[in-house]
Coordinates of C-alpha atoms in Angstrom, one line a residue:
M24 CA 0.0 0.1 -0.2
Y25 CA 0.9 3.5 -0.5
D26 CA 1.1 6.4 1.8
H27 CA -0.1 9.1 -0.4
E28 CA -0.8 12.1 1.6
L29 CA 3.0 11.0 2.9
I30 CA 4.3 11.3 -0.8
K31 CA 2.6 14.5 -1.5
Q32 CA 4.2 15.8 1.4
L33 CA 7.5 14.7 0.6
R34 CA 7.3 16.0 -3.4
A35 CA 6.3 19.5 -1.6
A36 CA 9.3 19.7 0.6
G37 CA 11.5 18.8 -2.9
W38 CA 11.9 15.3 -2.9
Q39 CA 12.7 13.2 -6.2
W40 CA 11.1 10.3 -7.1
A41 CA 14.2 8.5 -6.8
D42 CA 14.6 9.3 -3.3
I43 CA 10.6 8.3 -2.4
R44 CA 10.8 5.0 -3.8
V45 CA 14.9 4.2 -1.6
A46 CA 13.2 5.2 1.4
H47 CA 10.0 3.9 1.7
Y48 CA 9.1 1.6 -1.5
P49 CA 12.7 -0.2 -2.3
D50 CA 10.6 -3.1 -3.8
K51 CA 8.3 -0.3 -6.3
S52 CA 10.0 0.7 -9.7
I53 CA 9.6 4.4 -10.0
K54 CA 7.1 4.1 -13.0
Q55 CA 5.2 2.2 -10.3
L56 CA 5.3 5.0 -7.6
T57 CA 4.4 7.5 -10.1
Q58 CA 1.3 6.1 -11.6
A59 CA -0.3 4.9 -8.5
H60 CA 0.3 8.4 -6.9
S61 CA -0.5 10.2 -9.9
L62 CA -3.8 7.8 -10.5
W63 CA -5.0 9.0 -6.6
R64 CA -4.5 12.4 -7.2
K65 CA -7.0 12.2 -10.0
K66 CA -9.6 10.3 -7.9
Q67 CA -8.9 12.4 -4.9
G68 CA -8.8 15.6 -6.3
A69 CA -6.1 16.2 -3.9
D70 CA -4.8 19.6 -4.4
E71 CA -7.8 20.8 -2.7
G72 CA -6.8 22.0 0.6
F73 CA -3.0 20.7 0.8
V74 CA -1.2 22.6 3.3
P75 CA 2.5 21.4 2.8
V76 CA 4.5 20.8 6.0
D77 CA 8.2 21.5 6.6
L78 CA 9.9 18.2 5.5
P79 CA 13.8 17.8 5.4
P80 CA 15.6 17.3 2.3
F81 CA 16.0 13.3 1.4
E82 CA 19.8 12.5 2.5
T83 CA 21.1 9.3 1.1
N84 CA 23.6 7.2 3.1
L85 CA 24.3 4.5 0.7
E86 CA 27.5 3.3 -1.4
I87 CA 27.4 4.1 -4.6
G88 CA 30.0 2.9 -7.7
V89 CA 31.4 4.7 -10.3
P90 CA 32.5 1.7 -13.5
G91 CA 36.4 1.9 -12.9
Q92 CA 36.7 3.4 -9.5
T93 CA 36.2 2.8 -6.2
F94 CA 33.5 2.5 -4.0
A95 CA 32.9 6.0 -2.4
R96 CA 29.7 7.1 -0.1
M97 CA 27.6 9.7 -0.5
E98 CA 25.5 11.2 1.9
S99 CA 23.9 14.2 0.6
L100 CA 23.0 16.0 -2.6
E101 CA 26.3 18.2 -1.6
D102 CA 28.3 15.0 -1.7
V103 CA 26.7 13.8 -5.0
I104 CA 27.9 17.6 -6.6
A105 CA 31.5 17.6 -5.4
A106 CA 31.5 14.1 -7.1
F107 CA 30.8 16.1 -10.1
D108 CA 33.6 18.5 -9.0
M109 CA 31.2 21.8 -9.5
D110 CA 31.8 24.4 -7.4
P111 CA 28.4 24.9 -5.5
T112 CA 28.8 29.1 -5.2
I113 CA 28.6 28.9 -9.1
W114 CA 26.7 25.9 -9.7
E115 CA 23.2 24.8 -8.3
A116 CA 21.8 21.0 -8.7
T117 CA 18.4 20.9 -10.2
Q118 CA 17.9 17.7 -10.0
V119 CA 19.8 14.6 -9.5
T120 CA 19.1 10.9 -9.5
V121 CA 20.7 7.7 -9.0
G122 CA 18.7 5.0 -11.7
G123 CA 18.9 2.5 -13.8
S124 CA 17.3 -1.1 -13.6
S125 CA 20.7 -2.3 -12.0
W126 CA 19.7 0.0 -9.4
D127 CA 16.6 -1.5 -8.6
Q128 CA 18.1 -5.1 -8.8
S129 CA 21.0 -4.1 -6.6
V130 CA 19.1 -2.3 -3.7
A131 CA 16.7 -5.4 -4.1
K132 CA 19.7 -7.5 -3.0
G133 CA 21.1 -4.9 -0.5
T134 CA 24.1 -4.0 -2.2
V135 CA 25.3 -1.6 -4.8
A136 CA 26.5 -2.2 -7.9
S137 CA 29.4 -0.6 -9.8
S138 CA 27.1 0.1 -13.0
V139 CA 24.8 2.3 -11.5
R140 CA 24.3 5.5 -13.0
I141 CA 24.4 9.1 -11.3
K142 CA 22.3 12.0 -13.3
A143 CA 22.4 15.6 -12.3
S144 CA 20.9 18.6 -13.9
F145 CA 22.7 21.9 -13.2
K146 CA 21.9 25.6 -13.5
R147 CA 24.2 28.2 -12.9
I148 CA 23.5 30.8 -10.4
R149 CA 26.8 33.5 -10.9
F150 CA 29.7 33.4 -13.4
S151 CA 33.0 32.9 -11.5
E152 CA 35.7 35.8 -11.6
D153 CA 37.2 34.8 -14.3
D154 CA 34.3 33.9 -16.5
A155 CA 32.8 37.4 -15.2
Q156 CA 36.4 39.2 -16.7
I157 CA 36.6 37.2 -19.9
I158 CA 32.9 38.3 -20.6
W159 CA 33.2 41.8 -19.9
D160 CA 36.8 42.0 -21.9
E161 CA 34.6 40.7 -24.7
F162 CA 32.4 43.2 -24.4
I163 CA 34.3 46.1 -24.1
D164 CA 36.4 44.9 -27.8
M165 CA 32.9 44.5 -29.4
A166 CA 31.3 48.0 -28.1
E167 CA 35.3 49.8 -28.9
D168 CA 34.5 48.2 -32.4
Y169 CA 31.0 49.7 -32.8
A170 CA 30.8 52.5 -30.4
P171 CA 34.6 53.9 -30.7
R172 CA 35.4 56.4 -28.4
Y173 CA 36.9 59.5 -30.5
E174 CA 38.9 62.6 -29.1
K175 CA 37.7 65.7 -29.4
P176 CA 39.9 67.5 -31.5
E177 CA 41.6 70.7 -30.8
Y178 CA 40.3 72.7 -33.8
Q179 CA 42.8 75.6 -35.4
I180 CA 40.6 77.8 -38.1
M181 CA 42.8 78.0 -41.1
V182 CA 40.7 81.6 -41.8
K183 CA 40.1 84.2 -38.8
S184 CA 37.1 85.8 -39.5
S185 CA 34.4 87.8 -36.9
D186 CA 31.7 86.3 -39.1
P187 CA 32.4 82.2 -39.5
V188 CA 31.0 79.9 -41.6
L189 CA 28.8 76.7 -42.1
A190 CA 30.1 74.1 -44.4
E191 CA 27.1 71.9 -45.8
I192 CA 28.7 68.8 -47.4
A193 CA 26.0 67.7 -50.0
I194 CA 26.5 64.6 -51.7
H195 CA 23.2 63.8 -53.0
D196 CA 22.0 60.8 -54.9
P197 CA 25.0 58.6 -54.6
H198 CA 23.1 55.2 -55.2
F199 CA 25.1 52.8 -53.7
G200 CA 24.0 49.3 -55.4
M201 CA 22.7 50.6 -58.4
Y202 CA 24.2 48.7 -61.3
A203 CA 25.0 50.6 -64.8
Y204 CA 26.8 49.1 -67.8
G205 CA 28.8 51.7 -69.8
K206 CA 28.0 50.2 -73.2
E207 CA 24.4 49.9 -72.4
V208 CA 24.2 53.3 -71.1
G209 CA 26.5 54.8 -73.2
G210 CA 28.6 56.4 -70.0
P211 CA 30.5 55.8 -67.2
S212 CA 29.7 52.4 -65.3
Q213 CA 28.7 51.8 -61.7
D214 CA 29.1 49.5 -59.3
V215 CA 28.9 49.0 -55.3
N216 CA 32.6 49.9 -55.3
T217 CA 32.9 52.3 -58.2
I218 CA 30.4 54.8 -56.5
S219 CA 32.2 54.0 -53.2
T220 CA 35.8 55.1 -54.4
E221 CA 34.0 58.5 -56.2
Y222 CA 32.1 59.4 -53.0
G223 CA 35.5 59.1 -51.0
E224 CA 37.3 61.3 -53.7
A225 CA 34.1 63.9 -53.4
V226 CA 34.6 64.1 -49.6
E227 CA 38.0 64.8 -49.7
H228 CA 37.8 67.4 -52.4
L229 CA 34.8 69.1 -50.5
L230 CA 36.5 69.4 -47.2
G231 CA 39.5 70.5 -48.6
M232 CA 37.8 72.8 -50.6
S233 CA 36.1 74.2 -47.3
Q234 CA 39.1 74.9 -45.2
I235 CA 40.0 78.4 -47.4
Y236 CA 36.8 79.6 -45.5
P237 CA 36.8 80.1 -41.5
V238 CA 34.7 77.4 -40.7
D239 CA 33.4 76.7 -37.6
R240 CA 30.8 74.2 -38.2
I241 CA 29.8 71.1 -40.6
L242 CA 26.8 70.1 -41.6
Y243 CA 27.1 66.8 -43.7
I244 CA 24.7 65.4 -45.1
V245 CA 23.4 61.5 -45.5
G246 CA 21.0 60.0 -47.4
H247 CA 19.1 61.5 -50.7
D248 CA 18.9 57.5 -52.2
L249 CA 22.5 57.0 -50.5
Q250 CA 21.2 53.4 -51.2
H251 CA 19.7 52.3 -54.5
I252 CA 17.2 49.6 -53.1
N253 CA 15.4 49.5 -49.8
S254 CA 14.9 45.8 -50.4
F255 CA 15.0 42.7 -52.1
D256 CA 11.1 41.6 -53.4
G257 CA 10.8 37.9 -52.7
G258 CA 13.9 36.7 -54.2
K259 CA 16.6 38.4 -56.4
T260 CA 15.4 41.1 -57.7
G261 CA 16.0 44.9 -55.7
V262 CA 13.3 47.2 -54.9
T263 CA 12.9 50.9 -53.9
K264 CA 10.3 51.2 -51.1
R265 CA 7.4 51.3 -53.4
G266 CA 8.3 48.3 -55.1
T267 CA 9.7 49.4 -58.1
P268 CA 12.5 47.1 -59.7
Q269 CA 16.3 48.3 -60.3
D270 CA 19.4 47.1 -61.6
T271 CA 21.4 46.0 -58.6
D272 CA 24.8 45.1 -58.6
T273 CA 24.7 43.1 -55.0
R274 CA 23.1 42.1 -52.0
I275 CA 21.8 44.6 -49.9
S276 CA 23.9 43.5 -46.6
K277 CA 26.8 44.2 -48.8
I278 CA 25.5 47.3 -50.2
F279 CA 24.5 48.8 -46.4
T280 CA 27.9 48.1 -45.0
T281 CA 29.6 49.3 -48.2
I282 CA 28.0 52.2 -47.3
R283 CA 28.4 52.4 -43.6
K284 CA 32.3 52.3 -44.2
A285 CA 32.0 55.0 -46.7
V286 CA 30.0 57.7 -44.3
V287 CA 32.0 56.9 -41.2
T288 CA 35.3 57.6 -42.9
G289 CA 33.7 60.8 -44.7
I290 CA 32.2 61.7 -40.9
D291 CA 35.9 60.9 -39.4
A292 CA 37.2 63.3 -41.7
A293 CA 34.7 66.0 -41.4
R294 CA 35.2 65.7 -37.3
L295 CA 38.9 66.7 -37.2
I296 CA 38.1 70.1 -39.3
A297 CA 35.0 71.4 -37.0
P298 CA 32.1 70.2 -34.8
T299 CA 30.1 68.2 -37.5
D300 CA 25.9 67.8 -37.3
I301 CA 25.2 64.4 -39.3
A302 CA 21.6 64.9 -41.2
V303 CA 20.2 61.7 -42.3
V304 CA 17.6 62.4 -45.3
P305 CA 15.6 59.3 -46.4
G306 CA 14.8 58.9 -50.2
N307 CA 12.5 57.5 -52.0
H308 CA 14.8 54.4 -53.2
D309 CA 16.2 53.7 -49.8
T310 CA 13.4 54.8 -47.0
D311 CA 13.9 52.3 -44.4
E312 CA 17.4 51.8 -44.9
A313 CA 18.1 55.4 -44.5
Y314 CA 16.6 55.1 -41.0
K315 CA 18.8 52.0 -39.8
L316 CA 21.8 54.2 -41.2
G317 CA 20.6 56.3 -38.6
E318 CA 20.5 54.1 -35.9
V319 CA 23.6 53.1 -36.7
L320 CA 25.8 56.6 -36.9
N321 CA 24.0 57.6 -33.6
A322 CA 25.1 54.2 -31.8
W323 CA 28.7 54.5 -33.5
Y324 CA 28.9 58.5 -32.1
R325 CA 27.1 58.4 -29.2
H326 CA 30.0 58.8 -27.4
D327 CA 31.6 61.7 -29.7
D328 CA 31.2 65.4 -28.4
A329 CA 32.5 66.8 -31.8
V330 CA 29.5 64.7 -33.7
D331 CA 25.7 65.2 -33.6
V332 CA 23.6 62.5 -35.2
Q333 CA 20.0 63.8 -36.5
Y334 CA 17.8 61.0 -38.0
G335 CA 13.9 59.9 -37.7
P336 CA 11.4 57.9 -39.6
N337 CA 9.8 61.3 -41.0
K338 CA 10.9 62.8 -44.2
R339 CA 12.1 65.9 -43.3
R340 CA 14.9 67.9 -41.7
F341 CA 15.0 70.8 -40.2
Y342 CA 18.4 72.8 -38.8
N343 CA 19.8 76.0 -37.9
Y344 CA 23.0 77.9 -38.1
G345 CA 23.1 81.6 -37.0
A346 CA 20.5 83.6 -38.8
N347 CA 20.2 80.6 -41.3
S348 CA 17.4 78.2 -41.1
F349 CA 17.1 75.2 -43.9
M350 CA 14.5 72.5 -44.4
L351 CA 16.5 69.1 -46.1
T352 CA 14.4 66.7 -47.7
H353 CA 14.6 64.6 -50.7
G354 CA 11.6 66.6 -52.6
E355 CA 9.9 63.8 -54.6
E356 CA 6.7 64.0 -52.2
Y357 CA 5.7 67.5 -53.5
R358 CA 4.6 66.7 -57.0
R359 CA 7.4 69.0 -58.1
K360 CA 5.7 72.0 -57.3
R361 CA 7.9 74.5 -55.7
D362 CA 5.8 76.3 -53.7
N363 CA 4.1 73.8 -51.6
L364 CA 8.0 72.9 -50.2
A365 CA 7.7 77.1 -49.3
M366 CA 4.5 76.9 -47.1
I367 CA 5.3 73.7 -45.6
M368 CA 8.9 75.0 -44.4
L369 CA 7.2 77.7 -42.9
T370 CA 4.5 75.7 -41.5
E371 CA 6.3 73.4 -39.9
M372 CA 10.0 74.9 -39.0
P373 CA 10.4 75.1 -35.1
T374 CA 9.5 79.0 -33.8
E375 CA 13.0 79.0 -32.8
M376 CA 14.4 78.6 -36.3
L377 CA 11.9 80.9 -37.7
V378 CA 13.2 83.6 -35.6
A379 CA 16.8 83.0 -35.5
S380 CA 16.0 83.1 -39.3
D381 CA 13.9 86.3 -39.4
G382 CA 15.9 89.0 -41.6
G383 CA 18.4 86.1 -42.6
L384 CA 18.2 83.2 -45.1
R385 CA 15.8 80.5 -45.3
E386 CA 16.6 77.6 -47.6
V387 CA 14.7 74.6 -48.7
H388 CA 17.5 71.9 -49.7
T389 CA 16.1 68.9 -52.0
G390 CA 17.7 66.2 -54.1
H391 CA 15.6 63.7 -56.2
N392 CA 15.9 65.5 -59.5
H393 CA 19.6 64.7 -59.9
I394 CA 19.6 68.1 -62.3
A395 CA 18.4 71.3 -62.4
L396 CA 16.5 70.5 -65.4
Q397 CA 16.0 67.2 -66.2
G398 CA 13.2 66.2 -69.1
G399 CA 9.8 66.9 -67.9
Y400 CA 10.2 67.3 -64.6
Y401 CA 9.6 70.3 -62.7
P402 CA 10.8 73.0 -61.0
T403 CA 12.7 74.3 -64.3
A404 CA 15.3 76.2 -62.3
E405 CA 17.8 75.0 -60.0
V406 CA 17.3 78.0 -57.8
S407 CA 13.6 79.2 -56.9
E408 CA 12.1 81.5 -54.5
S409 CA 8.7 81.9 -53.3
R410 CA 7.4 83.6 -50.0
G411 CA 11.1 84.9 -48.7
V412 CA 12.5 81.0 -49.0
R413 CA 14.5 79.8 -51.1
V414 CA 14.3 76.4 -52.7
R415 CA 17.3 74.6 -54.1
S416 CA 17.8 71.8 -56.0
L417 CA 21.4 70.1 -55.9
P418 CA 22.9 68.0 -58.5
G419 CA 23.5 64.3 -57.9
M420 CA 26.1 61.9 -58.0
T421 CA 24.5 58.5 -59.6
A422 CA 25.7 57.3 -63.0
T423 CA 23.0 57.0 -65.6
D424 CA 21.2 53.4 -65.6
A425 CA 19.4 51.9 -68.3
W426 CA 16.3 53.2 -67.8
H427 CA 17.2 57.0 -67.5
H428 CA 19.7 56.1 -70.5
E429 CA 16.1 54.5 -72.4
E430 CA 14.3 57.5 -71.4
G431 CA 16.7 60.1 -72.4
Y432 CA 17.5 61.1 -69.3
K433 CA 20.9 62.9 -68.5
H434 CA 22.6 64.9 -66.0
H435 CA 25.7 66.7 -64.8
R436 CA 27.2 64.1 -61.8
A437 CA 28.4 66.5 -59.4
A438 CA 28.2 66.9 -55.3
S439 CA 28.4 70.0 -53.5
L440 CA 29.8 72.3 -50.7
L441 CA 27.6 75.1 -49.9
V442 CA 29.3 77.8 -47.5
Y443 CA 26.8 80.1 -45.4
R444 CA 28.0 82.8 -42.9
R445 CA 26.6 83.0 -39.3
S446 CA 25.3 86.2 -39.7
G447 CA 22.9 85.1 -43.1
G448 CA 23.8 84.5 -46.0
L449 CA 25.4 82.1 -49.2
V450 CA 28.8 83.0 -49.2
G451 CA 30.1 80.3 -51.8
L452 CA 29.2 77.3 -53.8
H453 CA 31.4 74.7 -55.3
E454 CA 31.1 71.5 -57.1
F455 CA 33.0 67.9 -57.2
S456 CA 32.6 66.8 -60.8
L457 CA 33.2 63.5 -62.0

């Protein structure tokens, strides 16, 4: 007969089934014991009104043999843990059982056979000091790779002036990942490697040119279809945010990594000249990928006091320098009607920027068109002005792909440096031409 009330109390006290069998039912197997108790519980509804009592955990006092080794006396669970050479301050035994049919037979005979098996499960309750140090060192190495700690440069303005300037590095529409075959398009070829090289050359030239001015801040534009595609549509076809198929050079992961390397190299160079603000402006090709790049750059430079990253899921960025206020947007969402852009800027720009630029300069900078005058695109001028707001369409870096060639579109490939005095107004505009 089974004393199921006692069995239930023992289980509540943490006894294993093997322990209960050894102490109270050595002539029964664990399977017989568990099945009988389970049946009793179902019939009696034994959980109702159950109050566990404080019973001590089961302690063995048996000769347990290990094949090929001498017998050792195990008097408690701690002895079993010690037999496994486990540090009890690091490891906690969650289950220790001595089992196997040979165990049942040996107990019945009053002996313990050398074929008895010990099974134990452990959970880690803390790391050792050595383990913790290794994990910490690995984390620090990883953090330094992905969020380096930059030393703040000691800036020396090459040209002294009581009215310093902002240098805007505007490398619009690079379209990293676009594939153009020179013989097919009647012009230069482009792949992810060529545009990366050209991007680096543009950054170097424009930053070098900026130093003829008294620069005390840099606005570094990132985006405007920096990446040619937003995703792969169910296979190997690269598509824009709206799902338009594109001629793509390589996989999106490789494109993204190439962009990250090129942009970080450019920002690292810019921050040595002056404190640098990064404005991530999403395009119509790479809306989601631009946001991801913003996250990466924000994390990358989070320890750098010389760099500030402005990004978000919205289309437009607003920026102020002295008496100059800017709205930065790709431009495709306005059906190319310039008056819309001026009104949107005046409506949405933060009040403090409107006040700062009152009597100064307000400009909207766009990309997307690649050129100032292109086919049936509007606007039909590179710069227009409405309600005291200038709208400036800046040229693009991208080569001509097959579709644009077939449609007859052609543009002068260029990147721009725009220089604005703090008191308000454009000082200079330079282009890097490919």
